[in-house]
CSV table of C-alpha atoms in Angstrom, one decimal:
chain,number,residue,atom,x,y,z
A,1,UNK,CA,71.2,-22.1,136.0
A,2,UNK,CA,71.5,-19.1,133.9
A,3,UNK,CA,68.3,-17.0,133.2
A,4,UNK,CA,65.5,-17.4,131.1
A,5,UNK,CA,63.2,-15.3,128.8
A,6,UNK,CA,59.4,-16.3,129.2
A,7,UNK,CA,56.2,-14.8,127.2
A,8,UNK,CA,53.7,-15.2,129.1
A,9,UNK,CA,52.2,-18.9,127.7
A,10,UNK,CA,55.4,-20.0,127.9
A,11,UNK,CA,55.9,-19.0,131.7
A,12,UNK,CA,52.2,-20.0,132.2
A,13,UNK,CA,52.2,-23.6,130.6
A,14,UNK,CA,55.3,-24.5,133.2
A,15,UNK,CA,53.4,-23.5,135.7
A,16,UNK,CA,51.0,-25.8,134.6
A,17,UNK,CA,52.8,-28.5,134.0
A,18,UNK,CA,54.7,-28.0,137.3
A,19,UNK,CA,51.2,-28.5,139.0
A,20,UNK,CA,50.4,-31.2,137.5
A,21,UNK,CA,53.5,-33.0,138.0
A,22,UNK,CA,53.0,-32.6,141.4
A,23,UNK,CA,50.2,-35.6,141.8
A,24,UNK,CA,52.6,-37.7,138.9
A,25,UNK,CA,53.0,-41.1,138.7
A,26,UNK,CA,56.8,-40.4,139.4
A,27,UNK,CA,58.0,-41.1,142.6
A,28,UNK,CA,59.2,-38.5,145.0
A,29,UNK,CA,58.6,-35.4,142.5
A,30,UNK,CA,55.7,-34.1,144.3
A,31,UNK,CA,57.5,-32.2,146.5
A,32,UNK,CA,60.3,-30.5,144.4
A,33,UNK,CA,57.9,-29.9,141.8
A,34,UNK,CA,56.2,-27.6,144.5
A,35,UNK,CA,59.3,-26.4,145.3
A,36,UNK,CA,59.8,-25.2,141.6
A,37,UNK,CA,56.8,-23.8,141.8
A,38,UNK,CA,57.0,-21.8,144.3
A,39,UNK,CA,60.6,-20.2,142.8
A,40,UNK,CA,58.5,-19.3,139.1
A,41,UNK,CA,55.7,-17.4,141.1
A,42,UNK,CA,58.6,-15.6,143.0
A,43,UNK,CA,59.8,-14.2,139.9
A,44,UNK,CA,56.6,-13.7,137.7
A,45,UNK,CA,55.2,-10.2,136.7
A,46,UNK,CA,52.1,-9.2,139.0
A,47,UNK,CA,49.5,-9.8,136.1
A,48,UNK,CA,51.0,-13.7,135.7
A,49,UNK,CA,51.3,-14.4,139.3
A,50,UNK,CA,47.2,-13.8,139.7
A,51,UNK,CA,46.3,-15.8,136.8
A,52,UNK,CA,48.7,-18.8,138.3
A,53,UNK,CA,47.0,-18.4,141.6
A,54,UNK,CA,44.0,-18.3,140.0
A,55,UNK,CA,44.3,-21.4,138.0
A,56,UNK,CA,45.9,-23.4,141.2
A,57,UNK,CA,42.8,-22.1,143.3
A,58,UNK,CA,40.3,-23.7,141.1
A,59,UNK,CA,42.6,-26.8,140.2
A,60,UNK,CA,42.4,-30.2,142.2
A,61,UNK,CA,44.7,-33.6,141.3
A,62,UNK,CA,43.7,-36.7,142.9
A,63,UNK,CA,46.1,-38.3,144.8
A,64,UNK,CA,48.1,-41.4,142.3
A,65,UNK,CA,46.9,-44.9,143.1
A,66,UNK,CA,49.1,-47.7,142.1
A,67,UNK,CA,52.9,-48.0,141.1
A,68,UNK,CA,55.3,-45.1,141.0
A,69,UNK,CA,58.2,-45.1,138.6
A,70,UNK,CA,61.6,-43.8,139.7
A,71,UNK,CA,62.9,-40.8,138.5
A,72,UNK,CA,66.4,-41.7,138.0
A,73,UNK,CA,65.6,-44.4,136.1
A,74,UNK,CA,63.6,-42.3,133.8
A,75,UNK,CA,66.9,-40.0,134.2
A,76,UNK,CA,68.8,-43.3,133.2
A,77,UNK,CA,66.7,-44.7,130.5
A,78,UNK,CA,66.2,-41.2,128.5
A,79,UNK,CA,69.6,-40.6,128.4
A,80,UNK,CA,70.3,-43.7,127.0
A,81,UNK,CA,68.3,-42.8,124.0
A,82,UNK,CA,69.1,-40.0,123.4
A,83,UNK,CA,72.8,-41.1,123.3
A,84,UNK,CA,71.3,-44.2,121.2
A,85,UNK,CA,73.7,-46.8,124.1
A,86,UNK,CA,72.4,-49.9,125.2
A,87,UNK,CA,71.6,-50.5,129.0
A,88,UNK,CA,71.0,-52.9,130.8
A,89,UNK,CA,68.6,-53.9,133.9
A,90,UNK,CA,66.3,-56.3,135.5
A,91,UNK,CA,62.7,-56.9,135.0
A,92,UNK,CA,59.9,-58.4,136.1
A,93,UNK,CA,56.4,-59.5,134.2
A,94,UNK,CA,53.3,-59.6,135.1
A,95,UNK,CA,53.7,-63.4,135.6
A,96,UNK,CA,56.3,-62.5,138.7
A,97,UNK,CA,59.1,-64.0,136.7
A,98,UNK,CA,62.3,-62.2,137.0
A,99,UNK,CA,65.0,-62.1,133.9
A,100,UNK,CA,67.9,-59.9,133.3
A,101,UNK,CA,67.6,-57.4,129.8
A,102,UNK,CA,70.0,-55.5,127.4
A,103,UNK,CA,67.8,-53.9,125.3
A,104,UNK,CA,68.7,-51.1,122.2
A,105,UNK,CA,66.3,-48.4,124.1
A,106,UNK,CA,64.4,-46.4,121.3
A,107,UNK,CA,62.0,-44.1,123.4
A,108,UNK,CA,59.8,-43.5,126.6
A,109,UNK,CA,56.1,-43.8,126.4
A,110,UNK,CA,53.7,-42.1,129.3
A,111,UNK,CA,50.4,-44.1,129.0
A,112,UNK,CA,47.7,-42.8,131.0
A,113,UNK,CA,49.6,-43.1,134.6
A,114,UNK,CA,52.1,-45.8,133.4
A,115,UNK,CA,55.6,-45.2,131.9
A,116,UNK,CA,57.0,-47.6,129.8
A,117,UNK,CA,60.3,-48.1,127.8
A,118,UNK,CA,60.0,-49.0,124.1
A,119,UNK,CA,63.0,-51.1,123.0
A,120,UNK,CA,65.1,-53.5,120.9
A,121,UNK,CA,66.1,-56.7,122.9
A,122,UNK,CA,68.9,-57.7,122.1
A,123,UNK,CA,68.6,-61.6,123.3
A,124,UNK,CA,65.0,-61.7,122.1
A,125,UNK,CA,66.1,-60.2,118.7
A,126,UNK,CA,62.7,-58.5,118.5
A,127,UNK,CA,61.0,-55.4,119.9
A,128,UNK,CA,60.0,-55.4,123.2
A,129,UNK,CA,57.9,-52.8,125.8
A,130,UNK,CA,59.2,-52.9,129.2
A,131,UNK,CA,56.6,-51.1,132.5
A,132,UNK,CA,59.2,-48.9,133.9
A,133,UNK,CA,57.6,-49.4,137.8
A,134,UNK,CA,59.0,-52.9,137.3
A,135,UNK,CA,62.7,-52.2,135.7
A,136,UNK,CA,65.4,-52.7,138.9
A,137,UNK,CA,69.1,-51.1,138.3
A,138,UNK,CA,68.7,-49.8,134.8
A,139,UNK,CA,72.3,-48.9,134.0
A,140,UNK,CA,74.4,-47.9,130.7
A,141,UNK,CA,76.7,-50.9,129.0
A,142,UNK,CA,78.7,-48.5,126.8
A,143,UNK,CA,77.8,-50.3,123.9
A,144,UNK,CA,76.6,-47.8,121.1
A,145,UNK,CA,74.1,-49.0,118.2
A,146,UNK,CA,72.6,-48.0,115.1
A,147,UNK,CA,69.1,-46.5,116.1
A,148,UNK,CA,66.5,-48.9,114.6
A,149,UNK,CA,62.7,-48.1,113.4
A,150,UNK,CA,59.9,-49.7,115.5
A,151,UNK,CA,57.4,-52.1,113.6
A,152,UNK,CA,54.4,-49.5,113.5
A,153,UNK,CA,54.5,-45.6,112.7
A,154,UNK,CA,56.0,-44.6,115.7
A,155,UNK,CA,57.0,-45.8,119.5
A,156,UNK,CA,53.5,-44.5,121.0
A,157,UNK,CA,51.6,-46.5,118.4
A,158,UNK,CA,53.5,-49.3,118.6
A,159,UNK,CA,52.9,-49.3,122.2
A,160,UNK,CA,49.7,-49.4,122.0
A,161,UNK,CA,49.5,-52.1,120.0
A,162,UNK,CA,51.6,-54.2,122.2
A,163,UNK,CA,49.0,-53.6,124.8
A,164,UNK,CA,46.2,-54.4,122.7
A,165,UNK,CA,47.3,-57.7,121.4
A,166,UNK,CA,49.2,-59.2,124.6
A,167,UNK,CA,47.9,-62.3,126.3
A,168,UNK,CA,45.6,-61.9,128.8
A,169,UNK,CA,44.9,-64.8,131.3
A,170,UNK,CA,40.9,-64.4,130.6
A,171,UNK,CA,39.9,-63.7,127.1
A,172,UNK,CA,36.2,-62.7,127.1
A,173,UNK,CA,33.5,-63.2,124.4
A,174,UNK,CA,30.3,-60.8,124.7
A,175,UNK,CA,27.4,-59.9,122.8
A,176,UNK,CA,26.4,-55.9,123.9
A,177,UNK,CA,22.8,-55.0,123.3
A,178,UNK,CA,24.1,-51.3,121.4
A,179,UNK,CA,25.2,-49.9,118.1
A,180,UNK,CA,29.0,-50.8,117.7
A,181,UNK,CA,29.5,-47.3,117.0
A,182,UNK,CA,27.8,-46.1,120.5
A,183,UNK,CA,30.3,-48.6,122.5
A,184,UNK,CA,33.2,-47.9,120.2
A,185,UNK,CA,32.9,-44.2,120.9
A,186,UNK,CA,33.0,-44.9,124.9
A,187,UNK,CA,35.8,-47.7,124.9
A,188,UNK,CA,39.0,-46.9,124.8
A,189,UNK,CA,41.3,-49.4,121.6
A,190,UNK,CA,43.4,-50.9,124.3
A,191,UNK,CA,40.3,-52.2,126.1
A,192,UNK,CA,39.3,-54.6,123.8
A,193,UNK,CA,37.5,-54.9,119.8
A,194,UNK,CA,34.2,-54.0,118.9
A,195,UNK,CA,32.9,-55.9,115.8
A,196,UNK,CA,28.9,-54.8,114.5
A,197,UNK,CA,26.6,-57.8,114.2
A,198,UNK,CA,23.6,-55.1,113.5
A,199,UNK,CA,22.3,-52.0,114.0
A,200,UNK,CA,21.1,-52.7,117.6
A,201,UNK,CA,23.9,-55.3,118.5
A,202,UNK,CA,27.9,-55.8,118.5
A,203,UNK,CA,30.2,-58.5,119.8
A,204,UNK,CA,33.0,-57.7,122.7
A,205,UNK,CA,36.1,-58.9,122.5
A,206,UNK,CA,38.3,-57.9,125.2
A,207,UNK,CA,40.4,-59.8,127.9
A,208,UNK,CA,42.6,-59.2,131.5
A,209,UNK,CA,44.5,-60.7,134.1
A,210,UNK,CA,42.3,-59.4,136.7
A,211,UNK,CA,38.8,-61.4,136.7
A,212,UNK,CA,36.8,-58.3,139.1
A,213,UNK,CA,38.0,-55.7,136.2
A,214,UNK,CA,37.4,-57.0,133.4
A,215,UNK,CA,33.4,-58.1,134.8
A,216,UNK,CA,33.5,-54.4,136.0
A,217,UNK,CA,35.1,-53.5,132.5
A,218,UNK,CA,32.2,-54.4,131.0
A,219,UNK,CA,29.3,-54.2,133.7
A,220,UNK,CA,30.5,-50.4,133.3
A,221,UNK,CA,28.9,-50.2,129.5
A,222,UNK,CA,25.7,-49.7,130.9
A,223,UNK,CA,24.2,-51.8,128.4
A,224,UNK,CA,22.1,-55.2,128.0
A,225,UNK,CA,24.8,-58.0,127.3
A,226,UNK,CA,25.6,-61.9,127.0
A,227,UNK,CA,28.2,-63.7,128.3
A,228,UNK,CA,29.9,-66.4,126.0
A,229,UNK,CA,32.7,-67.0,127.9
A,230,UNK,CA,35.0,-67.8,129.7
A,231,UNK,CA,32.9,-69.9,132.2
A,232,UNK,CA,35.0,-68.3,135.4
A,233,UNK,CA,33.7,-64.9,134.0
A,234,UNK,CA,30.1,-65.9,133.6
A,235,UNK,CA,30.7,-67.1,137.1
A,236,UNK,CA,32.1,-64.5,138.9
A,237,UNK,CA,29.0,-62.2,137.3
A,238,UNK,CA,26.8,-64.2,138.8
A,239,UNK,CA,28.5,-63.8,142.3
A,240,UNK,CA,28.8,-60.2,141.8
A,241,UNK,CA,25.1,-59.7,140.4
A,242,UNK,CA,24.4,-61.4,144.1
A,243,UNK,CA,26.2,-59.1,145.8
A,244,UNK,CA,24.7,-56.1,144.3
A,245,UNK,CA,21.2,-57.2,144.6
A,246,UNK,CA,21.7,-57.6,148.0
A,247,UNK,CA,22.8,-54.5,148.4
A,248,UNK,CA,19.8,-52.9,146.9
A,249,UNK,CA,17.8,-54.5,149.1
């Protein structure tokens, strides 16, 4: 590669980034993201190489827990926008059901440790997000298309709508004992909808394919609440209220 002129906050912010891509949620980058690493500090003035060392002193990542995403299908899948050609691969929901895909891609979207692919499917004829940990053999068709314009604002928002309003397998109902605005400012929109009923009191709408999270999701609010549904949820409180009380004593 030929050379490159840094300022220092530009030089600084790789670094940066460099270290944190070392505890990604991309598989196998850890190490040549050190490796990168260690190649900038070679080269960086005195001054700069102290205040990297510094900052990587004082700077812990925890370690990734869950799915990795593989880097040459993010390789795969950006180039595929950027060239605005279609690809094709397979994929497999949250269901466990397997189908094959030829989407229009339109962009990549890093949410929290999860990538996903924004894109037009072309069977479905209708916009579609697609977890990248669960794409197998993403490859290029050599079919060009016209570039179209996702449903909302842009391809983050419209992600995280499409998180926010697909079906869960439990849908819970719950009354919080706090000001809507308290647990709105402490929930995150994809968890679920707040809606006031008073000043002291709001209603829970939220939902997950995982019965333990979503009772820890909302154990975890740290407020008063009531249950209105669904009866396994209610169900599995009481089992875990059990647990924990024996515990204490």
């Amino acid at each position: 590669m030929p050379p490159l002129l840094l300022d220092d906050e530009e030089a600084i912010a790789i670094a940066v980034g460099l270290r944190t891509a070392a505890g990604a949620s991309v598989a196998g980058i850890e190490e040549t993201a050190v490796r990168a690493l260690v190649k900038l500090e070679q080269v960086l003035p005195a001054h700069l190489r102290r205040r990297v060392g510094a900052l990587g002193s004082a700077t812990f990542t925890l370690p990734v827990a869950g799915p990795t995403v593989d880097p040459q299908h993010l390789a795969v899948i950006a180039t595929a926008c950027r060239d605005s050609e279609c690809i094709r691969f397979g994929y497999r929901s949250r269901d466990r059901t397997d189908s094959r895909r030829e989407v229009e891609p339109h962009s990549l979207v890093n949410h929290g440790r999860r990538w996903y692919l924004v894109a037009w499917d072309r069977h479905r004829y209708d916009w579609r997000t697609f977890r990248i940990d669960r794409l197998a053999k993403p490859a290029s068709t050599g079919v060009r298309f016209i570039p179209r314009k996702p449903s909302a604002k842009d391809a983050a928002a419209y992600l995280e709508q499409s998180i926010t309003r697909a079906p869960n397998r439990f849908e819970a109902l719950v009354t919080l004992h706090a000001a809507a605005n308290e647990i709105t400012s402490r929930v995150p929109a994809h968890w679920g909808a707040i809606e006031p009923i008073d000043a002291h009191t709001c209603k829970y709408r939220t939902g997950d394919d995982d019965l333990r999270w979503l009772a820890w999701r909302i154990a975890m609010l740290d407020v008063d609440f009531e249950v209105h549904g669904p009866p396994e949820l209610i169900e599995h409180l009481r089992a875990l209220a059990s647990r924990l009380m024996r515990a204490a004593d």
